[in-house]
Tab-separated table of C-alpha atoms and ligand atoms in Angstrom:
chain	number	residue	atom	x	y	z
L	1	UNK	CA	-0.367	0.197	-0.108
L	2	UNK	CA	1.414	3.495	-1.250
L	3	UNK	CA	0.426	6.799	0.322
L	4	UNK	CA	-2.363	4.982	2.037
L	5	UNK	CA	-1.848	7.903	4.794
L	6	UNK	CA	-3.304	10.791	1.681
L	7	UNK	CA	-5.451	8.794	1.301
L	8	UNK	CA	-7.574	8.635	3.707
L	9	UNK	CA	-6.812	11.478	4.267
L	10	UNK	CA	-7.885	12.221	0.547
L	11	UNK	CA	-11.165	10.365	1.294
L	12	UNK	CA	-11.871	12.037	4.673
L	13	UNK	CA	-11.931	15.478	3.281
L	14	UNK	CA	-13.368	14.763	0.095
L	15	UNK	CA	-16.479	13.130	1.990
L	16	UNK	CA	-16.836	16.338	4.671
L	17	UNK	CA	-17.624	18.552	1.506
L	18	UNK	CA	-20.269	16.345	0.697
L	19	UNK	CA	-21.353	15.970	3.600
L	20	UNK	CA	-20.926	19.778	3.946
L	21	UNK	CA	-24.673	21.140	3.193
L	22	UNK	CA	-25.814	18.379	5.664
L	23	UNK	CA	-23.221	19.908	8.732
L	24	UNK	CA	-23.989	23.055	7.767
L	25	UNK	CA	-28.313	22.964	7.974
L	26	UNK	CA	-27.885	21.037	10.921
L	27	UNK	CA	-29.409	22.183	13.533
L	28	UNK	CA	-31.637	24.860	11.323
L	29	UNK	CA	-33.217	22.216	10.168
L	30	UNK	CA	-36.706	24.051	8.128
L	31	UNK	CA	-40.058	23.543	10.316
L	32	UNK	CA	-42.752	20.770	9.340
L	33	UNK	CA	-45.466	22.536	7.853
L	34	UNK	CA	-48.276	22.930	9.837
L	35	UNK	CA	-50.548	24.991	7.554
L	36	UNK	CA	-53.443	26.866	8.337
L	37	UNK	CA	-57.027	26.724	7.530
L	38	UNK	CA	-58.682	29.722	7.087
L	39	UNK	CA	-62.588	30.817	8.956
L	40	UNK	CA	-63.195	30.122	5.767
L	41	UNK	CA	-61.886	27.359	4.826
L	42	UNK	CA	-62.902	25.140	8.425
L	43	UNK	CA	-66.496	26.189	8.043
L	44	UNK	CA	-66.911	24.740	4.899
L	45	UNK	CA	-65.365	21.468	5.862
L	46	UNK	CA	-64.769	19.781	2.840
L	47	UNK	CA	-63.123	21.416	-0.255
L	48	UNK	CA	-63.933	20.351	-4.010
L	49	UNK	CA	-62.164	16.942	-3.275
L	50	UNK	CA	-61.240	14.469	-0.138
L	51	UNK	CA	-58.124	16.297	2.362
L	52	UNK	CA	-56.296	13.142	2.064
L	53	UNK	CA	-56.213	13.494	-1.991
L	54	UNK	CA	-56.093	17.218	-2.096
L	55	UNK	CA	-53.312	17.045	0.024
L	56	UNK	CA	-51.464	14.975	-1.768
L	57	UNK	CA	-52.424	15.794	-4.842
L	58	UNK	CA	-54.043	19.771	-5.625
L	59	UNK	CA	-51.367	20.038	-8.451
L	60	UNK	CA	-53.017	17.340	-11.058
L	61	UNK	CA	-56.034	18.496	-9.920
L	62	UNK	CA	-54.995	22.340	-10.705
L	63	UNK	CA	-53.428	21.366	-13.419
L	64	UNK	CA	-56.872	19.336	-15.177
L	65	UNK	CA	-58.682	22.634	-14.389
L	66	UNK	CA	-56.024	25.064	-16.286
L	67	UNK	CA	-56.441	22.443	-19.289
L	68	UNK	CA	-60.381	21.419	-19.138
L	69	UNK	CA	-61.056	25.668	-18.185
L	70	UNK	CA	-58.652	26.808	-20.886
L	71	UNK	CA	-58.688	24.107	-24.215
L	72	UNK	CA	-61.739	22.589	-24.221
L	73	UNK	CA	-64.012	25.803	-22.198
L	74	UNK	CA	-65.579	23.624	-19.629
L	75	UNK	CA	-65.635	26.171	-16.622
L	76	UNK	CA	-67.285	24.331	-13.697
L	77	UNK	CA	-66.161	21.068	-10.928
L	78	UNK	CA	-69.333	18.668	-10.003
L	79	UNK	CA	-67.789	17.598	-6.809
L	80	UNK	CA	-68.616	14.585	-5.719
L	81	UNK	CA	-71.635	16.070	-2.997
L	82	UNK	CA	-72.547	17.722	-5.547
L	83	UNK	CA	-71.736	21.238	-5.257
L	84	UNK	CA	-71.268	22.646	-9.088
L	85	UNK	CA	-67.549	24.685	-7.957
L	86	UNK	CA	-66.360	27.701	-11.124
L	87	UNK	CA	-62.869	25.674	-12.065
L	88	UNK	CA	-60.261	29.017	-11.080
L	89	UNK	CA	-57.560	28.889	-9.252
L	90	UNK	CA	-58.295	32.286	-8.641
L	91	UNK	CA	-61.612	32.890	-7.741
L	92	UNK	CA	-62.595	29.749	-6.076
L	93	UNK	CA	-59.471	28.126	-4.518
L	94	UNK	CA	-58.125	31.197	-3.185
L	95	UNK	CA	-60.715	33.232	-1.958
L	96	UNK	CA	-61.389	30.856	1.125
L	97	UNK	CA	-57.777	29.139	1.302
L	98	UNK	CA	-57.329	33.501	1.212
L	99	UNK	CA	-53.845	33.039	3.727
L	100	UNK	CA	-51.222	31.952	0.784
L	101	UNK	CA	-48.964	32.445	3.241
L	102	UNK	CA	-49.401	30.015	6.003
L	103	UNK	CA	-51.617	28.143	3.770
L	104	UNK	CA	-49.921	27.671	0.725
L	105	UNK	CA	-46.297	28.522	0.478
L	106	UNK	CA	-45.546	26.514	4.248
L	107	UNK	CA	-45.563	23.490	2.448
L	108	UNK	CA	-43.886	24.477	-1.007
L	109	UNK	CA	-41.095	26.830	0.840
L	110	UNK	CA	-41.003	22.795	3.255
L	111	UNK	CA	-40.976	21.234	-0.642
L	112	UNK	CA	-39.478	23.263	-2.438
L	113	UNK	CA	-41.111	23.548	-5.244
L	114	UNK	CA	-41.679	27.166	-6.958
L	115	UNK	CA	-44.737	27.118	-8.338
L	116	UNK	CA	-44.606	29.678	-11.084
L	117	UNK	CA	-49.768	30.128	-10.810
L	118	UNK	CA	-47.822	33.374	-9.239
L	119	UNK	CA	-46.303	34.288	-12.086
L	120	UNK	CA	-49.770	36.096	-13.129
L	121	UNK	CA	-52.543	34.386	-10.793
L	122	UNK	CA	-53.175	37.203	-8.617
L	123	UNK	CA	-53.132	36.288	-4.755
L	124	UNK	CA	-55.364	37.540	-2.103
L	125	UNK	CA	-54.942	41.100	-0.412
L	126	UNK	CA	-53.386	39.385	2.909
L	127	UNK	CA	-53.696	41.307	6.340
L	128	UNK	CA	-50.694	41.800	7.510
B	1	UNK	CA	-61.257	5.634	-43.043
B	2	UNK	CA	-63.900	3.868	-41.782
B	3	UNK	CA	-65.658	1.449	-43.821
B	4	UNK	CA	-63.381	2.698	-46.849
B	5	UNK	CA	-61.515	-0.446	-48.488
B	6	UNK	CA	-58.049	0.393	-49.122
B	7	UNK	CA	-59.047	-0.643	-53.426
B	8	UNK	CA	-62.115	2.197	-52.550
B	9	UNK	CA	-59.426	4.307	-51.280
B	10	UNK	CA	-57.528	3.855	-54.152
B	11	UNK	CA	-60.669	4.083	-56.802
B	12	UNK	CA	-61.777	6.671	-55.585
B	13	UNK	CA	-57.778	8.828	-55.560
B	14	UNK	CA	-57.462	7.826	-59.441
B	15	UNK	CA	-60.899	8.985	-60.494
B	16	UNK	CA	-60.197	12.750	-58.911
B	17	UNK	CA	-56.137	12.144	-60.089
B	18	UNK	CA	-58.422	12.020	-63.643
B	19	UNK	CA	-60.690	14.872	-63.370
B	20	UNK	CA	-57.387	17.051	-62.403
B	21	UNK	CA	-57.998	17.592	-58.606
B	22	UNK	CA	-55.153	17.856	-56.108
B	23	UNK	CA	-54.865	15.639	-52.551
B	24	UNK	CA	-57.292	18.187	-51.330
B	25	UNK	CA	-60.594	17.428	-53.719
B	26	UNK	CA	-59.593	13.634	-53.797
B	27	UNK	CA	-59.134	13.777	-49.343
B	28	UNK	CA	-62.725	15.738	-49.072
B	29	UNK	CA	-64.772	13.140	-51.277
B	30	UNK	CA	-63.787	10.829	-48.369
B	31	UNK	CA	-64.420	12.495	-45.325
B	32	UNK	CA	-65.701	16.309	-46.321
B	33	UNK	CA	-63.839	18.648	-43.711
B	34	UNK	CA	-61.247	16.146	-41.819
B	35	UNK	CA	-58.964	17.636	-44.352
B	36	UNK	CA	-59.105	21.095	-43.053
B	37	UNK	CA	-59.302	19.829	-38.801
B	38	UNK	CA	-55.921	17.476	-40.413
B	39	UNK	CA	-54.353	20.979	-40.878
B	40	UNK	CA	-55.346	22.768	-37.816
B	41	UNK	CA	-57.986	24.812	-39.032
B	42	UNK	CA	-60.786	23.392	-37.515
B	43	UNK	CA	-64.139	24.388	-38.685
B	44	UNK	CA	-66.701	27.227	-36.982
B	45	UNK	CA	-69.520	25.112	-36.660
B	46	UNK	CA	-72.686	25.541	-34.852
B	47	UNK	CA	-71.104	29.042	-33.206
B	48	UNK	CA	-69.869	31.059	-35.181
B	49	UNK	CA	-69.396	34.475	-32.551
B	50	UNK	CA	-68.650	37.922	-33.873
B	51	UNK	CA	-68.896	42.136	-34.239
B	52	UNK	CA	-69.883	45.322	-35.959
B	53	UNK	CA	-68.855	48.544	-35.285
B	54	UNK	CA	-71.051	50.964	-36.246
B	55	UNK	CA	-68.789	53.593	-36.957
B	56	UNK	CA	-72.193	56.469	-36.919
B	57	UNK	CA	-72.767	55.395	-33.585
B	58	UNK	CA	-68.828	55.904	-32.330
B	59	UNK	CA	-66.691	58.654	-31.865
B	60	UNK	CA	-64.446	58.754	-29.489
B	61	UNK	CA	-64.930	58.810	-26.364
B	62	UNK	CA	-66.779	56.444	-26.992
B	63	UNK	CA	-63.792	54.339	-27.956
B	64	UNK	CA	-62.021	55.026	-25.060
B	65	UNK	CA	-65.081	54.442	-22.688
B	66	UNK	CA	-64.744	50.382	-24.518
B	67	UNK	CA	-61.027	50.109	-24.253
B	68	UNK	CA	-60.959	51.255	-21.401
B	69	UNK	CA	-63.464	48.136	-20.054
B	70	UNK	CA	-61.584	45.937	-22.036
B	71	UNK	CA	-57.916	47.080	-20.509
B	72	UNK	CA	-59.728	47.134	-16.802
B	73	UNK	CA	-61.520	43.857	-17.401
B	74	UNK	CA	-58.377	41.313	-18.433
B	75	UNK	CA	-55.939	43.939	-16.030
B	76	UNK	CA	-53.457	45.323	-18.966
B	77	UNK	CA	-50.808	47.596	-17.881
B	78	UNK	CA	-50.771	50.934	-19.719
B	79	UNK	CA	-46.908	51.093	-20.115
B	80	UNK	CA	-46.375	54.227	-21.455
B	81	UNK	CA	-44.426	53.415	-24.698
B	82	UNK	CA	-45.286	52.440	-27.767
B	83	UNK	CA	-42.150	50.374	-28.035
B	84	UNK	CA	-43.986	47.915	-25.505
B	85	UNK	CA	-47.712	48.854	-25.615
B	86	UNK	CA	-49.536	46.212	-24.430
B	87	UNK	CA	-53.231	46.231	-26.605
B	88	UNK	CA	-56.308	44.269	-26.762
B	89	UNK	CA	-58.322	47.019	-28.264
B	90	UNK	CA	-57.336	50.226	-29.765
B	91	UNK	CA	-58.091	53.071	-31.942
B	92	UNK	CA	-56.258	53.223	-35.697
B	93	UNK	CA	-57.361	55.959	-38.734
B	94	UNK	CA	-58.795	54.845	-41.583
B	95	UNK	CA	-55.642	54.998	-43.832
B	96	UNK	CA	-54.103	51.981	-41.450
B	97	UNK	CA	-57.193	50.254	-40.635
B	98	UNK	CA	-58.217	50.005	-43.741
B	99	UNK	CA	-54.655	50.037	-46.038
B	100	UNK	CA	-55.634	49.553	-50.107
B	101	UNK	CA	-59.204	51.351	-49.370
B	102	UNK	CA	-58.128	55.195	-48.973
B	103	UNK	CA	-57.983	57.334	-52.434
B	104	UNK	CA	-57.247	60.814	-52.453
B	105	UNK	CA	-60.890	61.656	-52.575
B	106	UNK	CA	-62.463	59.839	-49.927
B	107	UNK	CA	-65.425	61.257	-48.231
B	108	UNK	CA	-64.551	64.070	-45.748
B	109	UNK	CA	-66.225	62.384	-42.694
B	110	UNK	CA	-63.370	59.602	-42.568
B	111	UNK	CA	-60.661	61.739	-42.605
B	112	UNK	CA	-58.782	61.996	-39.504
B	113	UNK	CA	-61.769	59.654	-37.913
B	114	UNK	CA	-60.903	56.226	-35.829
B	115	UNK	CA	-61.439	53.287	-36.155
B	116	UNK	CA	-61.812	50.637	-32.935
B	117	UNK	CA	-59.742	47.893	-33.945
B	118	UNK	CA	-59.145	44.473	-31.934
B	119	UNK	CA	-58.454	40.452	-33.215
B	120	UNK	CA	-60.153	40.101	-35.996
B	121	UNK	CA	-61.637	36.486	-34.902
B	122	UNK	CA	-60.678	34.780	-38.597
B	123	UNK	CA	-62.042	32.457	-39.574
B	124	UNK	CA	-59.034	31.377	-41.366
B	125	UNK	CA	-56.072	32.599	-38.278
B	126	UNK	CA	-52.641	32.668	-39.753
B	127	UNK	CA	-51.823	33.671	-36.429
B	128	UNK	CA	-53.011	29.277	-35.688
B	129	UNK	CA	-51.213	28.100	-38.571
B	130	UNK	CA	-48.166	29.183	-37.412
B	131	UNK	CA	-47.651	27.880	-33.526
B	132	UNK	CA	-45.655	25.949	-32.634
B	133	UNK	CA	-47.085	24.801	-29.386
B	134	UNK	CA	-51.048	25.334	-30.554
B	135	UNK	CA	-51.131	27.387	-27.444
B	136	UNK	CA	-53.045	29.747	-29.423
B	137	UNK	CA	-56.022	27.659	-31.835
B	138	UNK	CA	-59.869	28.854	-32.844
B	139	UNK	CA	-62.622	27.168	-31.031
B	140	UNK	CA	-65.817	25.170	-32.308
B	141	UNK	CA	-67.562	29.020	-31.451
B	142	UNK	CA	-64.666	30.785	-33.446
B	143	UNK	CA	-62.863	31.841	-30.231
B	144	UNK	CA	-59.562	32.424	-31.116
B	145	UNK	CA	-58.097	32.024	-28.269
B	146	UNK	CA	-54.581	31.903	-26.173
B	147	UNK	CA	-53.900	29.390	-23.536
B	148	UNK	CA	-50.846	31.137	-21.669
B	149	UNK	CA	-49.946	28.287	-20.267
B	150	UNK	CA	-48.553	27.366	-22.781
B	151	UNK	CA	-47.307	30.102	-24.724
B	152	UNK	CA	-42.954	30.130	-25.694
B	153	UNK	CA	-43.119	33.634	-26.988
B	154	UNK	CA	-42.100	32.757	-29.749
B	155	UNK	CA	-43.914	35.183	-31.325
B	156	UNK	CA	-44.434	34.060	-34.814
B	157	UNK	CA	-48.003	34.513	-34.723
B	158	UNK	CA	-47.005	38.269	-34.313
B	159	UNK	CA	-45.345	37.749	-37.637
B	160	UNK	CA	-48.244	36.109	-38.992
B	161	UNK	CA	-50.922	38.403	-38.298
B	162	UNK	CA	-51.428	40.843	-40.741
B	163	UNK	CA	-53.886	43.665	-38.178
B	164	UNK	CA	-51.100	44.344	-35.656
B	165	UNK	CA	-53.527	42.274	-33.244
B	166	UNK	CA	-51.084	40.759	-30.634
B	167	UNK	CA	-48.722	42.395	-27.569
B	168	UNK	CA	-45.493	40.848	-26.211
B	169	UNK	CA	-44.625	40.627	-22.620
B	170	UNK	CA	-41.091	42.422	-22.412
B	171	UNK	CA	-41.723	42.542	-18.752
B	172	UNK	CA	-42.855	41.153	-16.533
B	173	UNK	CA	-46.921	42.843	-16.122
B	174	UNK	CA	-47.167	43.595	-12.311
B	175	UNK	CA	-43.438	45.775	-12.360
B	176	UNK	CA	-46.159	48.390	-13.053
B	177	UNK	CA	-47.080	48.224	-9.383
B	178	UNK	CA	-43.596	48.937	-8.319
B	179	UNK	CA	-41.761	51.023	-10.959
B	180	UNK	CA	-43.053	55.069	-9.928
B	181	UNK	CA	-42.483	55.981	-12.987
B	182	UNK	CA	-45.665	53.648	-14.242
B	183	UNK	CA	-47.749	53.451	-10.957
B	184	UNK	CA	-49.269	57.317	-11.721
B	185	UNK	CA	-50.430	55.996	-14.917
B	186	UNK	CA	-51.712	51.894	-13.556
B	187	UNK	CA	-53.815	52.972	-10.204
B	188	UNK	CA	-55.105	50.086	-8.155
B	189	UNK	CA	-53.439	47.714	-10.951
B	190	UNK	CA	-54.745	44.926	-11.313
B	191	UNK	CA	-58.309	46.356	-11.257
B	192	UNK	CA	-59.608	42.916	-11.826
B	193	UNK	CA	-58.758	40.916	-8.913
B	194	UNK	CA	-61.091	37.640	-10.356
B	195	UNK	CA	-58.819	37.574	-14.259
B	196	UNK	CA	-55.022	37.079	-13.774
B	197	UNK	CA	-52.143	38.868	-15.865
B	198	UNK	CA	-50.129	37.598	-17.391
B	199	UNK	CA	-45.542	37.044	-17.616
B	200	UNK	CA	-43.487	37.783	-19.046
B	201	UNK	CA	-42.230	36.476	-22.133
B	202	UNK	CA	-45.583	35.566	-23.552
B	203	UNK	CA	-48.053	37.073	-26.143
B	204	UNK	CA	-51.781	38.240	-25.552
B	205	UNK	CA	-54.169	39.616	-27.421
B	206	UNK	CA	-58.104	40.424	-27.689
B	207	UNK	CA	-59.940	36.529	-26.507
B	208	UNK	CA	-64.051	37.507	-27.366
B	209	UNK	CA	-63.921	37.506	-23.358
B	210	UNK	CA	-64.077	34.106	-24.187
B	211	UNK	CA	-64.745	34.311	-19.587
B	212	UNK	CA	-67.477	36.516	-20.162
B	213	UNK	CA	-69.111	34.153	-22.749
B	214	UNK	CA	-69.051	31.178	-20.049
B	215	UNK	CA	-71.156	32.961	-18.285
B	216	UNK	CA	-73.569	34.132	-21.252
B	217	UNK	CA	-72.917	37.979	-20.413
B	218	UNK	CA	-71.014	39.866	-23.620
B	219	UNK	CA	-68.265	41.087	-24.360
B	220	UNK	CA	-66.974	43.738	-21.957
B	221	UNK	CA	-66.826	46.497	-24.628
B	222	UNK	CA	-70.038	45.739	-26.613
B	223	UNK	CA	-71.447	46.351	-22.653
B	224	UNK	CA	-69.748	49.404	-21.706
B	225	UNK	CA	-70.953	50.672	-24.994
B	226	UNK	CA	-74.035	49.982	-24.689
B	227	UNK	CA	-74.685	51.894	-21.881
B	228	UNK	CA	-73.619	54.856	-23.678
B	229	UNK	CA	-75.255	54.213	-27.454
B	230	UNK	CA	-77.428	51.336	-28.189
B	231	UNK	CA	-75.989	49.710	-31.149
B	232	UNK	CA	-72.713	51.205	-31.686
B	233	UNK	CA	-71.213	47.825	-31.284
B	234	UNK	CA	-72.684	44.908	-31.957
B	235	UNK	CA	-72.028	40.942	-30.645
B	236	UNK	CA	-73.359	37.686	-31.435
B	237	UNK	CA	-73.922	33.873	-33.433
B	238	UNK	CA	-73.247	34.777	-37.382
B	239	UNK	CA	-74.185	31.055	-37.309
B	240	UNK	CA	-77.557	31.949	-36.384
B	241	UNK	CA	-79.820	33.500	-38.569
B	242	UNK	CA	-81.808	35.473	-36.545
B	243	UNK	CA	-78.792	36.664	-34.263
B	244	UNK	CA	-78.953	40.766	-34.087
B	245	UNK	CA	-75.696	40.754	-35.533
B	246	UNK	CA	-76.999	39.212	-38.684
B	247	UNK	CA	-79.550	41.617	-38.590
B	248	UNK	CA	-77.170	44.524	-38.119
B	249	UNK	CA	-75.535	42.806	-41.779
B	250	UNK	CA	-78.607	41.737	-43.462
B	251	UNK	CA	-79.573	46.005	-43.720
B	252	UNK	CA	-76.232	47.921	-43.165
B	253	UNK	CA	-73.400	47.979	-46.015
B	254	UNK	CA	-70.484	46.696	-44.256
B	255	UNK	CA	-66.744	46.498	-44.688
B	256	UNK	CA	-63.696	44.167	-43.129
B	257	UNK	CA	-59.679	44.570	-42.804
B	258	UNK	CA	-58.054	43.451	-46.089
B	259	UNK	CA	-60.653	41.304	-46.863
B	260	UNK	CA	-58.329	40.205	-49.703
B	261	UNK	CA	-55.846	37.970	-47.846
B	262	UNK	CA	-58.494	35.959	-47.293
B	263	UNK	CA	-58.810	35.117	-43.627
B	264	UNK	CA	-62.138	35.702	-42.951
B	265	UNK	CA	-61.990	38.167	-40.233
B	266	UNK	CA	-65.258	38.484	-37.779
B	267	UNK	CA	-65.153	42.745	-36.588
B	268	UNK	CA	-67.854	43.773	-39.080
B	269	UNK	CA	-67.067	47.781	-40.028
B	270	UNK	CA	-70.552	49.907	-41.097
B	271	UNK	CA	-69.106	52.888	-42.186
N	1	LIG	S1	-56.888	39.145	-36.166
N	1	LIG	FE1	-54.518	38.118	-36.076
N	1	LIG	S2	-54.627	37.289	-34.357
N	1	LIG	FE2	-56.590	37.802	-34.425
N	1	LIG	S3	-57.340	35.947	-35.607
N	1	LIG	FE3	-57.254	36.774	-37.474
N	1	LIG	S4	-54.711	36.857	-37.407
N	1	LIG	FE4	-54.905	36.268	-35.274
N	2	LIG	S1	-64.371	41.478	-26.931
N	2	LIG	FE1	-63.756	41.562	-25.228
N	2	LIG	S2	-61.328	41.147	-24.671
N	2	LIG	FE2	-62.052	41.606	-27.125
N	2	LIG	S3	-62.276	43.852	-26.682
N	2	LIG	FE3	-64.128	43.706	-26.509
N	2	LIG	S4	-62.860	43.406	-24.325
N	2	LIG	FE4	-61.901	43.070	-24.745
């Protein structure tokens, strides 16, 4: 074995560099999201689909909505309960979930996703 | 090609060739309309939206009312610079609106007169044909729509539209909320909280108020004009012989912009 010491030192430094971000961020890990419902959303009790689906797949639903609204001109959504909703992120979703920072952003920040929906779709004005 | 076997197909194709008809005609014998569909020039079935501008009832003040109503409804920003201008509906002189139809001795009334212009929602829209992502397309009811989610900002449609009906967002329209120079020109922007803005790098234009049509409302410009003067703008279904647009078209002489190009504008002007 030649230069075993150097190799091991190199490996340790390399591994250290690789893991640096983990150590660097240790202790200040992002707080687990704790989305807050607005009184209006609490009162409504139901969303357009059940809670589990909305938590895991609201983006799929929104993608489907934007497609069917814009491309097919189908602007209404009939929920299982029979309630008919106007398919609109801005008008319908954000009407209930009007606390974007406490509801949407918490999870989006935690997951490190930055949906570009907000480039165009207006966020509700929040009272600070 | 359901119901026709290969032999039959060749027979019809051959006959068409003998009759001196091109591939298109042969195709039409097989399935009328299918060729158009394949070429992304959807046929306008049933409903066929159109607008008539009665220039005898229009004046500059009323045009401003219409422009204001549209631009408010759709959060169209005022960027104060013709090079960056976003316009869905605008004013233009006769010579600019109807080039080739002007002459030296044109009626006195037209001197310096403005015309209210917007996207013509052409029956055969060149903008649709050139769009590589199909973010602009023609709906069955004749509305030439834009899908902002799909627009990649290549601006082929702007080059293809012979009417200058499309505008490009060089920057984020929402900058008018924070840019000190632009803020005073855009008080309260975005003025319609129920309609989105656009983003940097997309093309936009008049959408015949598709969002209002879906609710059974008239376009914003038509509604605003009607409050000032009845009949200055008439919007309706060209496919319905009893519609108001058909009635005014029957009773008046109308012109369209650059009809010689064959785009089939659905914006008519009573002169
Ligand atoms: S006026 Fe221009 S943008 Fe409108 S449909 Fe015709 S070609 Fe397209
Ligand atoms: S039809 Fe609607 S989008 Fe088109 S110019 Fe009139 S108000 Fe604007």
